[in-house]
XYZ file of C-alpha atoms in Angstrom:
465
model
C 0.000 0.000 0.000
C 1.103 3.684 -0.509
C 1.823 6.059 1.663
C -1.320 8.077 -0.086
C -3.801 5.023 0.407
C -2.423 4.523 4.074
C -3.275 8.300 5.025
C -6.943 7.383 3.783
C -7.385 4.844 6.207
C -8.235 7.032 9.931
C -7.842 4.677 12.637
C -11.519 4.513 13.050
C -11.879 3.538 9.918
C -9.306 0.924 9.960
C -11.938 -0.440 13.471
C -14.997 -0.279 10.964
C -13.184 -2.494 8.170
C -11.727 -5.297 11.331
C -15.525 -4.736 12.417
C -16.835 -6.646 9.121
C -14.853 -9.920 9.891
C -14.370 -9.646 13.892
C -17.107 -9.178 16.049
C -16.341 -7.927 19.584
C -12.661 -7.259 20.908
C -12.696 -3.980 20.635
C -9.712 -2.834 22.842
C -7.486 -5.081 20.075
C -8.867 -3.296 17.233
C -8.126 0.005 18.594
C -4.166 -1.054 19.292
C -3.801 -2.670 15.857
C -5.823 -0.074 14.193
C -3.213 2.643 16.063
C 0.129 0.874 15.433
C -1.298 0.552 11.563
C -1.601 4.304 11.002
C 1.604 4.861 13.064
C 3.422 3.350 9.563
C 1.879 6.135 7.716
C 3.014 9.052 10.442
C 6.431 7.239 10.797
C 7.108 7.598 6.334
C 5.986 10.894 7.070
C 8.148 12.676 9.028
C 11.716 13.626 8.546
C 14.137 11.203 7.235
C 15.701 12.139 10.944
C 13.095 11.105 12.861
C 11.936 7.949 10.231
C 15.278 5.805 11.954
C 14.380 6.959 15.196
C 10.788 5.707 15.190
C 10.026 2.131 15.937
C 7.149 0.537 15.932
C 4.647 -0.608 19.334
C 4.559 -4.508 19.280
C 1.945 -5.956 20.274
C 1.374 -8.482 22.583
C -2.676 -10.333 22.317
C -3.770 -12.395 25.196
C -7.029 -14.729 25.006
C -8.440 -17.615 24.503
C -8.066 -20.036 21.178
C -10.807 -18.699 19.077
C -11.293 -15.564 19.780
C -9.626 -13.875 16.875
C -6.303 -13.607 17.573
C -4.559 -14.145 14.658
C -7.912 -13.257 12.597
C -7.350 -9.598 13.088
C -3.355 -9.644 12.400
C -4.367 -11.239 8.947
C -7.157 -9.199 8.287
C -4.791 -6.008 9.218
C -2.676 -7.454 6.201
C -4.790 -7.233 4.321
C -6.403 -3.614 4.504
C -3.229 -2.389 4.637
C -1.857 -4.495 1.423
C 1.133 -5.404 3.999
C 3.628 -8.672 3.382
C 1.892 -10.848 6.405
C 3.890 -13.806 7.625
C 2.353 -16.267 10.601
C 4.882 -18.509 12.569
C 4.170 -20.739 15.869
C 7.190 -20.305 18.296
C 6.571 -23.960 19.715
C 7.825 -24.927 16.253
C 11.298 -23.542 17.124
C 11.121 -26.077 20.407
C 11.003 -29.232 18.531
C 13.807 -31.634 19.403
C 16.801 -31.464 17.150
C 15.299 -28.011 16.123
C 15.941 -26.113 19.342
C 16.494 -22.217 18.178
C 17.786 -22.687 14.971
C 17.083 -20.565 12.001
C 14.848 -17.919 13.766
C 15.564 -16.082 11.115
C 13.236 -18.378 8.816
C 10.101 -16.083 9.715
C 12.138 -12.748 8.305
C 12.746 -14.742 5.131
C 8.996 -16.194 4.942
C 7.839 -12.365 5.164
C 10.229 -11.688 1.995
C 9.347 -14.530 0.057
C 5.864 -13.295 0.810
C 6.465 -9.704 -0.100
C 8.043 -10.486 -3.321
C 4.815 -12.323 -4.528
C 2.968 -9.645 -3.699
C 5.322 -7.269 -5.733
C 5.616 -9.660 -8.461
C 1.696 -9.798 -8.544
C 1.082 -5.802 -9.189
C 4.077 -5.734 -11.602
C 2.280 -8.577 -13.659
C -0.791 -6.743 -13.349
C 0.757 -3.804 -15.017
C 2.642 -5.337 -17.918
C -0.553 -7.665 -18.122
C -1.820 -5.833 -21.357
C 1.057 -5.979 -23.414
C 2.006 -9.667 -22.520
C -1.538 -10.004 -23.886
C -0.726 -8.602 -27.016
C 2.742 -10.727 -27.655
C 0.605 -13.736 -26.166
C -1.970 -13.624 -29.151
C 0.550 -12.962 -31.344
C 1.859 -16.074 -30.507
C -1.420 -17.853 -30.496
C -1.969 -16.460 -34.005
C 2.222 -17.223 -35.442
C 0.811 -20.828 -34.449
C -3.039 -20.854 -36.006
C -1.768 -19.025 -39.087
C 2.033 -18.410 -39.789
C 2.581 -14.954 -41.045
C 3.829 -14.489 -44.740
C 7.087 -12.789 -45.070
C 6.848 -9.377 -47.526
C 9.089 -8.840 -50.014
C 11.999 -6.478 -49.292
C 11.153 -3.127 -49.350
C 7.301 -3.978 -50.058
C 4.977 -1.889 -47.992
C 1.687 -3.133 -47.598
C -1.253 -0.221 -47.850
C -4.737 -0.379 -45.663
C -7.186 -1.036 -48.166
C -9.719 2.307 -48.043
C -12.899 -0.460 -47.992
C -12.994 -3.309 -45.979
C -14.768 -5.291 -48.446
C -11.924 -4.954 -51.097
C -10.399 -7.350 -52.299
C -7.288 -8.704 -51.263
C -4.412 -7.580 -53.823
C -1.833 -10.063 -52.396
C -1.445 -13.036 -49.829
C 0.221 -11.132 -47.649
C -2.597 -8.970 -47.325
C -5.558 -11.513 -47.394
C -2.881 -13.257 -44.216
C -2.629 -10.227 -42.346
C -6.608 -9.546 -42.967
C -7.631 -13.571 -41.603
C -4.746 -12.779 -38.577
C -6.911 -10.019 -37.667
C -10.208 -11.885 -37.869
C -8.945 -14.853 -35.834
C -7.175 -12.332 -33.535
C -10.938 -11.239 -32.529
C -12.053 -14.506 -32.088
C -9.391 -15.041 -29.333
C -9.972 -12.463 -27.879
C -14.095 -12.938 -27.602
C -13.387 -16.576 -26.561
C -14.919 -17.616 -29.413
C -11.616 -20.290 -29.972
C -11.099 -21.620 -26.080
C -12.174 -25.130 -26.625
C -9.412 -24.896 -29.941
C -6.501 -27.343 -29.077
C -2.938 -26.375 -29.910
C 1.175 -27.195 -29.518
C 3.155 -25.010 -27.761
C 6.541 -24.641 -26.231
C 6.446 -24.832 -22.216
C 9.481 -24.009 -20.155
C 10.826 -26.033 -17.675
C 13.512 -25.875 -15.386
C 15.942 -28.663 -15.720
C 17.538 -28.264 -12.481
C 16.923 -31.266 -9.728
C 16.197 -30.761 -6.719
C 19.268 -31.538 -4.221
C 19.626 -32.805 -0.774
C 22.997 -32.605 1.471
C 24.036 -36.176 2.806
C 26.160 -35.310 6.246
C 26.795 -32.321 7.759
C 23.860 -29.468 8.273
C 23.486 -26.826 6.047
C 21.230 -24.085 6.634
C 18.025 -22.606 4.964
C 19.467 -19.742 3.101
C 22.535 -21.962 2.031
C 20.314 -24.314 0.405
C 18.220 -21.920 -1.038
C 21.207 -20.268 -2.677
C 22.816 -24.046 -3.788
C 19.608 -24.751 -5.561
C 19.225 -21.302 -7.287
C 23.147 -21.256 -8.388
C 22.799 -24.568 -10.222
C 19.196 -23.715 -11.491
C 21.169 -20.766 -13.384
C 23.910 -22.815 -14.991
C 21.269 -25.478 -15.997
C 19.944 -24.633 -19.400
C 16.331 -24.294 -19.730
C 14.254 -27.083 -22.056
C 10.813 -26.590 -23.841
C 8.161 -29.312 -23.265
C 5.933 -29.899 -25.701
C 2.345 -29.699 -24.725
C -0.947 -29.529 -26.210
C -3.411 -27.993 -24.630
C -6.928 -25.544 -25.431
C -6.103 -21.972 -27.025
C -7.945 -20.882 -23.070
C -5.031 -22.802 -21.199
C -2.277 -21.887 -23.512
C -3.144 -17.950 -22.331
C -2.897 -18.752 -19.045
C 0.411 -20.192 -19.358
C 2.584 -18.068 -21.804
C 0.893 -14.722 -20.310
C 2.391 -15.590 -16.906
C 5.972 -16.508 -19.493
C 5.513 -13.810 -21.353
C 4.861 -11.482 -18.330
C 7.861 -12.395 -16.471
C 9.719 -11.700 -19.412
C 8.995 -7.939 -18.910
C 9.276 -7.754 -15.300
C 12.698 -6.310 -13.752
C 13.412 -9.042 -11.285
C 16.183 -6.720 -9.769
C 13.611 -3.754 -9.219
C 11.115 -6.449 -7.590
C 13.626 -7.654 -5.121
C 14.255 -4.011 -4.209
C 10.491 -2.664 -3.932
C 9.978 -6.074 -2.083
C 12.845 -5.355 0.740
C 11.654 -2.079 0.729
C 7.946 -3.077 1.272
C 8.861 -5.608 3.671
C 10.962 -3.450 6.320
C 8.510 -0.585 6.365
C 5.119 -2.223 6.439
C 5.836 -6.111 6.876
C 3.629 -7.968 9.748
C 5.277 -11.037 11.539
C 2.340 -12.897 13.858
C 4.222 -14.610 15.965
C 1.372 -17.151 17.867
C 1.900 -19.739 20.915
C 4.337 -17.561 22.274
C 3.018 -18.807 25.524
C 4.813 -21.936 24.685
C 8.316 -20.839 25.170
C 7.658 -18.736 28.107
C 9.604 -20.173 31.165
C 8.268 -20.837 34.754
C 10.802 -18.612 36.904
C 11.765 -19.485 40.373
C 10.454 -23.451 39.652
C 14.193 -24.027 39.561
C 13.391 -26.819 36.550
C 15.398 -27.547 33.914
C 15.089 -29.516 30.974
C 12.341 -27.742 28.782
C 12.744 -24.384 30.314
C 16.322 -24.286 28.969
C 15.122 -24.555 25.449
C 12.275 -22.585 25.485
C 14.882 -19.538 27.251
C 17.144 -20.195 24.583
C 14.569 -19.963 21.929
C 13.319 -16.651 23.239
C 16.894 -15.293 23.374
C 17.083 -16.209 19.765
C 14.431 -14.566 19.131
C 15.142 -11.247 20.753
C 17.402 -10.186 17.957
C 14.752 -10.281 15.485
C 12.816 -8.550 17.366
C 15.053 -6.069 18.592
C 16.013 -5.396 15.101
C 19.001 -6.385 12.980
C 19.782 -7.536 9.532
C 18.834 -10.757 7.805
C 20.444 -12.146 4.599
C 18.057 -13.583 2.491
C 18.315 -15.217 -1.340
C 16.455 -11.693 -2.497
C 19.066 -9.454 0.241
C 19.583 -8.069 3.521
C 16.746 -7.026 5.310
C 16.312 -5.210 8.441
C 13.735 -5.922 10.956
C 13.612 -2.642 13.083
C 10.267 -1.568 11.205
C 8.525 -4.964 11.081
C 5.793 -5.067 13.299
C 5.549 -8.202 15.492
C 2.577 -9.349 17.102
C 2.708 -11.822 19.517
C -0.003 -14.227 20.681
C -0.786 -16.866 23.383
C -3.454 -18.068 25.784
C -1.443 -18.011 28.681
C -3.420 -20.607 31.102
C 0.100 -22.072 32.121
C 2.294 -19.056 32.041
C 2.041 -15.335 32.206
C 3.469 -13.135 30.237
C 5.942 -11.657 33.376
C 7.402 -15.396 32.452
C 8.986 -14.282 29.318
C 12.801 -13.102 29.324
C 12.517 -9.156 30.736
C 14.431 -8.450 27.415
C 11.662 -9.811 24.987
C 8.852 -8.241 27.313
C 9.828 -4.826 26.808
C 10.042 -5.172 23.266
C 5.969 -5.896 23.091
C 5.139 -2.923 25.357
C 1.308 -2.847 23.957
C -0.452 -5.531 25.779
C -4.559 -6.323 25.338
C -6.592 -9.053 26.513
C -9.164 -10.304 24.424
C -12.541 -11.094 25.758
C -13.655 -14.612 25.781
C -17.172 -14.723 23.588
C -20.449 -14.740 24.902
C -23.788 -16.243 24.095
C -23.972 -12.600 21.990
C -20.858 -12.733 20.069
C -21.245 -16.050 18.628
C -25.446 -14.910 17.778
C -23.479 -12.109 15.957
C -20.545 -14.406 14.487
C -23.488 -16.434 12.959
C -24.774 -13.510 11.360
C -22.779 -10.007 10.849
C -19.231 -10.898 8.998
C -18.936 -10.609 5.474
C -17.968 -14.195 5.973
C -20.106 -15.972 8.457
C -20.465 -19.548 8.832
C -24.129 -19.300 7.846
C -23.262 -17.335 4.799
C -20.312 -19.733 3.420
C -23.416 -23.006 3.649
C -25.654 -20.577 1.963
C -23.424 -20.232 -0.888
C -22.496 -23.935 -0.886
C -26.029 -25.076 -1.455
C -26.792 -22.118 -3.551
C -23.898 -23.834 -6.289
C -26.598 -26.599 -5.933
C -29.347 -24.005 -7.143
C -30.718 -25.351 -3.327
C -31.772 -22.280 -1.202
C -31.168 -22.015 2.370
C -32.138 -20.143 4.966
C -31.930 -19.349 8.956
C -34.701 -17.832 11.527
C -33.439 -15.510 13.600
C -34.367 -17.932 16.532
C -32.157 -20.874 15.145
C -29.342 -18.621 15.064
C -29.687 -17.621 18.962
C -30.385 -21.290 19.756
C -26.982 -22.458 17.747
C -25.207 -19.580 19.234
C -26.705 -21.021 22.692
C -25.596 -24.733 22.329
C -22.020 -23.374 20.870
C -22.249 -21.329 24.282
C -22.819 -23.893 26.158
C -20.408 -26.996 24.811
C -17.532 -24.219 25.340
C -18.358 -23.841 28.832
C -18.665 -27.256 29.475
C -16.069 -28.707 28.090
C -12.942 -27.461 25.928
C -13.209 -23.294 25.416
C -11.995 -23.367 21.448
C -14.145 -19.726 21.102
C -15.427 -19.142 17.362
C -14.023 -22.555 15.984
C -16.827 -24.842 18.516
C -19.208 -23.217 15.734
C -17.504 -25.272 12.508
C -18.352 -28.194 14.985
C -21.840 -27.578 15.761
C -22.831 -25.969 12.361
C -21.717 -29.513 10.948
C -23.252 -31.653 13.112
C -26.673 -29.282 12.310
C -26.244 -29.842 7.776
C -23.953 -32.677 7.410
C -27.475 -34.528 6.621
C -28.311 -32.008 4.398
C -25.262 -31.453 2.518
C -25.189 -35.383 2.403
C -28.760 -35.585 0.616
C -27.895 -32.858 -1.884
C -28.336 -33.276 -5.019
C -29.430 -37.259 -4.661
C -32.834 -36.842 -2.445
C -32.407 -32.628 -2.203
C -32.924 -31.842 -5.877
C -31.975 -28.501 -7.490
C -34.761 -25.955 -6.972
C -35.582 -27.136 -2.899
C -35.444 -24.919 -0.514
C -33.807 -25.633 3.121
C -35.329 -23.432 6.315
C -33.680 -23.970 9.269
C -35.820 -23.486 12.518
C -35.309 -23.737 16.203
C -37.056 -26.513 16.641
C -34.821 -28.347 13.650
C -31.612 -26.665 15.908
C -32.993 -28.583 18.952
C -33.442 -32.009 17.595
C -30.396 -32.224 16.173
C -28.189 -30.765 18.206
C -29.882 -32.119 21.432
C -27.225 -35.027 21.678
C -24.578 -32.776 21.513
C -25.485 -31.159 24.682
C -26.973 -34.398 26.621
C -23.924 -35.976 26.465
C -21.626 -35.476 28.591
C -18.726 -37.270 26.445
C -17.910 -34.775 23.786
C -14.847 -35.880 22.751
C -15.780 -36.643 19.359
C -16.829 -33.280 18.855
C -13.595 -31.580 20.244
C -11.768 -30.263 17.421
């Protein structure tokens, strides 16, 4: 995102978009929403003051389920930002204790180059179009080669006739070329030329050789490999797919992408950072074992977080700017547990709220991407309509309520559970005994029989995601 599109987006605005997707947690959206315009005040100011000013890291403590990691992602993604997610117990694993921190810097790259690749594709995408039907059409019907020095006239009237072949060629090109273009030729097959990297994949027998190292091995010996054309033949609708994303690479500057990318990813880039409750240590138990991995993790960590310089395959990059937000439940550990070093560097904390009868009612029903509106569209690709009373919604939001409190609190996600047990019959019948043109209403009383089981028994395992 520009600088121009990020001074757009007020920080209550910024609440009102999160509010579309998140329902409740308020206090979150208002510190995300903050630290968010904070990128556009910090590119800004004066070239001074843009060193100087780091960014507030957050720090999100809740629940499972309760959107965590939902509004880092849907941050991203209003402000256009390279998002990368990575689960710190992951860096615990045995044989794996600490190493390569650095891996989540060079995810956030990879991820920023796609995203820089993408709008420079998007660009160039009309005049790869061009070159891509003149391909289509060199294939169709080969062009015929003037005469030296021969220039060939428009005819005034279209409904002349041709003087040479050259011009009744270039006059059936043109035809054809509209019939590409209109679609009219999709289903056409053709042979073309598809270009494939002949270099092998490689693995290192003895010895441990690191991420980047690999990446670099692989890359160096892709380059000295020479490139082969397959043969392949495919519909004139495939074969634009494939040579425009060819013939756009062609015209991209891969040296300009890696730079916007670094660029993009050190002044806007988003690390979520989740289980961080995981490696926090239990100070004063006087324990070893664990603790002394999950301590050394964090202390691996810190640099990253602290800010430094990463080499990746696409270049350094330097993580002062990123903005990290951390995540965990905490029912073990409290955050005081962590290293004093890695606490002050997420001095935003918030809590989120665990959800209420309401919140799930309103999970059902507001997003842009309910539950309730993703089975609508399902059937509704089955030209089957469905449909939810307002009372079936509280009494699902009610037995979703209820299962949490009873047993395992998994917030939002205990609704995938119960909203399946509630169609699975359904969206088994459909289209065999539920024929195209039904329609589906979903009523309390429906809500109740089915889902009366579910709260009856007291053994819910099965339904424990």
């Amino acid at each position: 995102m520009t600088t121009q599109e990020l001074k757009d987006l007020t920080p209550r605005q910024i609440v009102a978009e999160l509010d579309q997707y998140i329902i409740g947690q308020h206090d979150a959206k208002r510190y995300v929403s903050i630290a968010l315009r904070n990128r556009w005040r910090r590119m800004n100011s004066t070239p001074e003051m843009q060193q100087e000013i780091t960014p507030n890291n957050i720090l999100m403590i809740g629940a499972t389920g309760v959107g965590k990691t939902e509004i880092a992602r849907r941050l991203a993604k209003i402000a256009d930002a390279p998002f990368t997610k990575v689960e710190a117990s992951k860096f615990t694993e045995v044989g794996y204790v600490g190493r390569d921190v650095e891996s989540m810097v060079r995810d956030l790259v990879e991820q920023s180059v796609s995203m820089v690749k993408a709008a420079k594709k998007e660009q160039v995408k009309t005049r790869a179009l061009q070159i891509v039907e003149d391909m289509i059409l060199d294939i169709l019907i080969p062009p015929i080669k003037q005469p030296s020095g021969f220039m060939l006239d428009e005819p005034s009237d279209k409904n002349d006739v041709p003087d040479t072949d050259a011009e009744l060629n270039e006059r059936t090109r043109e035809r054809f070329r509209e019939k590409i273009r209109k679609g009219e030729m999709d289903e056409r097959k053709i042979e073309i030329d598809v270009q494939q990297n002949a270099a092998p994949n490689i693995g290192m027998i003895g010895g441990t050789v690191d991420e980047l190292s690999m990446m670099n091995i692989q890359e160096m010996i892709g380059g000295m490999m020479p490139r082969r054309g397959k043969k392949r033949k495919v519909t004139i609708a495939e074969a634009k797919k494939i040579m425009l994303e060819e013939e756009a690479a062609k015209l991209i500057d891969m040296d300009e992408v890696k730079d916007e990318a670094i660029r993009k990813a050190e002044n806007t880039g988003i690390i979520f950072i989740d289980e961080i409750d995981k490696i926090a240590t239990s100070r004063g138990s006087g324990s070893g074992g664990p603790d002394v991995s999950r301590e050394g993790v964090q202390r691996d960590m810190l640099p990253i977080v602290e800010g430094t310089t990463v080499n990746t395959k696409y270049g350094s990059i330097n993580t002062d700017h990123i903005l990290f937000v951390a995540a965990g439940a905490f029912h073990v550990s409290k955050p005081s547990d962590l290293i004093p070093e890695l606490q002050g560097r997420f001095p935003i904390r918030v809590e989120l709220q665990s959800l209420s009868e309401d919140d799930f009612f309103q999970i059902l029903k507001a997003p842009k991407n309910a539950l309730t509106k993703q089975y609508v569209a399902m059937m509704e690709s089955e030209q089957v309509e469905l449909t939810f009373d307002e009372d079936s919604l509280r009494e699902i939001a009610r037995i979703a309520f209820q299962v949490n409190s009873e047993v395992e609190n998994i917030g939002a996600r205990r609704l995938q559970t119960v909203m399946s047990h509630l169609l699975n019959d359904f969206m088994f019948d459909i289209p065999d005994v539920i024929g195209a043109g039904s329609k589906v209403v979903i009523t309390k009383e429906m809500v109740s029989d089915k889902l009366n089981e579910l709260v009856k028994n007291r053994d819910l395992s099965q339904f424990i995601l």
